[in-house]
Amino acid sequence: EAQVTQNPRYLITVTGKKLTVTCSQNMNHEYMSWYRQDPGLGLRQIYYSMNVEVTDKGDVPEGYKVSRKEKRNFPLILESPSPNQTSLYFCASSLKTSGRRETQYFGPGTRLLVL
Amino acid sequence: QQPVQSPQAVILREGEDAVINCSSSKALYSVHWYRQKHGEAPVFLMILLKGGEQKGHDKISASFNEKKQQSSLYLTASQLSYSGTYFCGFSGADGLTFGKGTHLIIQP
């Protein structure tokens, strides 16, 4: 089944404890991105990647890191999480670069609580 | 900069129509529309690629005015299953940016 998977789905952590949220797609998509969703603010892009080893900042990149060493994986890293990073996170992918002309497929989401 | 979506929320009775509008201050390549049910991931509805393009399936359709940098989503004879949050996404030179969403509630 074609899909985008994220792990973990739910995570409670404490301020300053490094964490990684994994994202993987099995559709051979070139473009992958991370969004955070907060009440009243909609979906805001954190980082995106047009292909392996190519990543770029979105609208709200502060406090996050990403890497794209393989085409199928795009992990989101929080080196020192803070409470303002408590949010619902979505990974998405699309077939071609930039996602301009392509459907974006979203993962199921990761709900993060930073205490 | 996020697209501006309006209205923020709509409450309808089953069978009524609704229009959701989206506008941007930046040049656009395409417009994406997604629907999200509570607690779930956004699901693709449609993409409009050209100015003036209109698309639709079932009773949901959309238009894209490239010159005005605006798009509208039309829901006709709404059904209970249409409830959810609708997002427009505008694709420009720096990627895909979503609006804040419109909450649509359909009552029997």
Coordinates of C-alpha atoms in Angstrom, one line a residue:
Chain A
E1 CA 0.0 0.0 0.0
A2 CA 1.3 3.4 -1.0
Q3 CA 1.7 5.5 2.1
V4 CA 3.6 8.0 4.2
T5 CA 4.4 6.7 7.7
Q6 CA 5.5 8.7 10.8
N7 CA 6.8 7.5 14.1
P8 CA 6.0 7.9 16.8
R9 CA 2.4 8.9 16.6
Y10 CA 2.3 10.4 20.1
L11 CA 5.2 11.7 22.1
I12 CA 5.6 13.4 25.5
T13 CA 9.0 14.7 26.4
V14 CA 10.7 17.3 28.5
T15 CA 12.4 20.5 27.6
G16 CA 15.9 20.0 26.2
K17 CA 15.8 16.3 25.5
K18 CA 16.7 15.7 21.9
L19 CA 14.2 13.8 19.8
T20 CA 13.7 12.6 16.3
V21 CA 10.4 12.0 14.4
T22 CA 10.8 9.7 11.5
C23 CA 9.0 10.0 8.2
S24 CA 9.1 7.4 5.4
Q25 CA 7.4 7.1 2.1
N26 CA 7.2 4.0 -0.2
M27 CA 6.1 5.9 -3.4
N28 CA 9.6 6.9 -4.7
H29 CA 8.6 10.5 -4.3
E30 CA 11.3 13.2 -4.8
Y31 CA 9.7 16.0 -2.7
M32 CA 9.1 15.7 1.0
S33 CA 8.2 18.3 3.6
W34 CA 7.4 18.8 7.3
Y35 CA 4.5 20.9 8.6
R36 CA 3.3 21.8 12.0
Q37 CA -0.3 22.5 12.8
D38 CA -1.5 24.7 15.6
P39 CA -5.0 25.9 16.4
G40 CA -5.9 29.0 14.5
L41 CA -2.7 28.9 12.5
G42 CA -3.3 26.2 10.0
L43 CA -0.5 24.2 8.4
R44 CA 2.9 25.9 8.4
Q45 CA 5.9 24.5 6.6
I46 CA 9.0 23.8 8.6
Y47 CA 11.4 22.3 6.1
Y48 CA 11.2 20.7 2.7
S49 CA 13.4 18.6 0.5
M50 CA 13.4 18.5 -3.3
N51 CA 15.6 15.4 -3.5
V52 CA 18.3 13.5 -1.7
E53 CA 20.8 15.8 0.1
V54 CA 18.7 18.9 -0.9
T55 CA 16.8 20.6 1.9
D56 CA 15.5 24.1 2.4
K57 CA 13.8 26.1 5.1
G58 CA 10.1 26.7 5.1
D59 CA 8.2 29.3 7.0
V60 CA 9.0 28.2 10.6
P61 CA 12.4 26.4 10.6
E62 CA 13.7 27.7 14.0
G63 CA 14.5 25.0 16.5
Y64 CA 14.3 22.1 13.9
K65 CA 16.8 20.2 11.7
V66 CA 16.2 17.7 8.9
S67 CA 18.3 15.4 6.8
R68 CA 17.6 13.6 3.5
K69 CA 20.2 10.9 3.1
E70 CA 17.9 8.5 1.4
K71 CA 15.0 9.2 -1.0
R72 CA 12.4 7.5 1.2
N73 CA 13.3 9.0 4.6
F74 CA 13.0 12.5 5.9
P75 CA 13.5 12.7 9.7
L76 CA 12.7 15.8 11.7
I77 CA 15.1 16.5 14.6
L78 CA 14.5 18.7 17.6
E79 CA 17.9 19.2 19.2
S80 CA 16.6 20.9 22.3
P81 CA 12.8 20.9 22.4
S82 CA 10.9 23.7 24.1
P83 CA 7.2 24.0 25.1
N84 CA 6.4 26.2 22.1
Q85 CA 7.2 23.3 19.9
T86 CA 4.2 21.4 21.3
S87 CA 2.2 20.8 18.2
L88 CA 0.8 18.3 15.7
Y89 CA 3.4 17.5 13.0
F90 CA 2.7 16.2 9.5
C91 CA 5.1 14.8 7.0
A92 CA 4.1 15.0 3.3
S93 CA 5.5 13.9 0.0
S94 CA 4.8 14.4 -3.7
L95 CA 6.2 12.8 -6.8
K96 CA 8.1 15.6 -8.3
T97 CA 10.2 18.5 -7.0
S98 CA 8.6 21.5 -5.4
G99 CA 5.2 19.9 -5.2
R100 CA 3.8 22.7 -7.4
R101 CA 2.0 20.5 -9.8
E102 CA 1.6 17.4 -7.7
T103 CA -0.7 16.1 -5.1
Q104 CA 0.8 16.0 -1.6
Y105 CA 0.3 12.9 0.4
F106 CA 0.2 13.4 4.1
G107 CA 1.4 11.1 6.9
P108 CA -1.0 10.3 9.8
G109 CA 0.6 13.0 12.1
T110 CA 2.7 13.0 15.2
R111 CA 1.3 14.7 18.3
L112 CA 4.1 16.1 20.4
L113 CA 3.9 17.5 23.9
V114 CA 7.0 19.2 25.4
L115 CA 6.8 19.7 29.2
Chain B
Q1 CA 3.2 34.6 3.9
Q2 CA 0.1 32.5 4.4
P3 CA -2.8 32.8 1.9
V4 CA -5.8 34.6 3.4
Q5 CA -8.8 32.3 3.7
S6 CA -12.4 33.3 4.4
P7 CA -14.7 32.7 6.1
Q8 CA -13.0 31.2 9.2
A9 CA -16.0 29.0 9.9
V10 CA -19.3 28.1 8.3
I11 CA -22.3 26.3 9.7
L12 CA -24.8 24.9 7.2
R13 CA -27.8 22.7 7.1
E14 CA -27.6 19.6 4.9
G15 CA -28.4 20.5 1.3
E16 CA -27.2 24.2 1.5
D17 CA -24.3 25.6 -0.5
A18 CA -21.1 27.2 0.6
V19 CA -18.2 29.1 -0.9
I20 CA -14.7 29.3 0.6
N21 CA -12.3 32.0 -0.7
C22 CA -8.6 32.2 -0.7
S23 CA -6.3 35.0 -1.8
S24 CA -2.6 35.6 -2.0
S25 CA -0.3 38.6 -2.3
K26 CA 2.4 36.6 -4.1
A27 CA 2.6 35.3 -7.7
L28 CA 1.2 31.8 -7.9
Y29 CA 1.8 28.7 -10.0
S30 CA -1.1 26.6 -8.7
V31 CA -3.7 26.2 -6.1
H32 CA -4.3 23.1 -4.0
W33 CA -7.4 22.3 -1.9
Y34 CA -7.4 19.8 1.0
R35 CA -10.0 18.7 3.5
Q36 CA -9.1 17.5 7.0
K37 CA -11.4 15.6 9.4
H38 CA -10.8 16.0 13.1
G39 CA -7.7 14.1 14.3
E40 CA -6.8 12.9 10.7
A41 CA -4.4 14.0 8.1
P42 CA -5.4 16.4 5.3
V43 CA -6.7 14.7 2.2
F44 CA -6.2 16.0 -1.3
L45 CA -9.3 17.4 -3.1
M46 CA -8.0 19.0 -6.2
I47 CA -5.2 21.1 -7.9
L48 CA -5.8 24.0 -10.3
L49 CA -2.9 24.7 -12.5
K50 CA -3.9 27.5 -14.8
G51 CA -5.5 30.9 -14.4
G52 CA -9.2 30.6 -15.0
E53 CA -9.1 26.8 -14.6
Q54 CA -12.2 25.3 -13.0
K55 CA -12.4 21.8 -11.7
G56 CA -14.9 19.7 -9.8
H57 CA -16.0 16.3 -8.8
D58 CA -19.2 15.2 -7.1
K59 CA -20.7 18.5 -5.9
I60 CA -17.4 20.1 -5.0
S61 CA -15.7 22.4 -7.5
A62 CA -13.1 25.2 -7.5
S63 CA -11.9 28.1 -9.6
F64 CA -8.6 29.9 -9.9
N65 CA -8.2 33.5 -11.0
E66 CA -4.5 33.8 -11.7
K67 CA -4.6 37.5 -12.3
K68 CA -6.3 38.3 -9.0
Q69 CA -4.3 35.5 -7.3
Q70 CA -7.6 34.2 -5.9
S71 CA -9.3 30.8 -5.7
S72 CA -12.7 29.7 -4.5
L73 CA -14.0 26.3 -3.5
Y74 CA -17.7 25.7 -4.1
L75 CA -19.7 23.1 -2.1
T76 CA -23.1 22.5 -3.6
A77 CA -26.0 20.7 -1.8
S78 CA -23.7 19.9 1.1
Q79 CA -23.7 16.5 2.7
L80 CA -22.9 15.5 6.3
S81 CA -19.6 14.0 5.0
Y82 CA -18.4 17.4 3.8
S83 CA -17.9 18.5 7.4
G84 CA -14.2 19.3 8.3
T85 CA -11.6 21.9 7.9
Y86 CA -10.7 23.0 4.4
F87 CA -7.3 24.3 3.5
C88 CA -6.2 26.1 0.4
G89 CA -2.5 25.8 -0.5
F90 CA -0.8 28.3 -2.8
S91 CA 2.2 27.2 -4.7
G92 CA 4.8 29.9 -5.5
A93 CA 8.5 30.3 -6.1
D94 CA 9.3 29.2 -2.5
G95 CA 7.1 26.2 -2.3
L96 CA 3.6 25.4 -1.0
T97 CA 2.0 27.6 1.7
F98 CA -1.4 26.8 3.3
G99 CA -4.0 29.1 4.6
K100 CA -5.3 28.9 8.2
G101 CA -8.3 26.8 7.2
T102 CA -12.1 27.1 7.1
H103 CA -14.1 25.0 9.6
L104 CA -17.2 23.7 7.9
I105 CA -20.0 22.2 10.0
I106 CA -23.0 20.5 8.3
Q107 CA -26.0 20.0 10.5
P108 CA -28.8 17.5 9.6

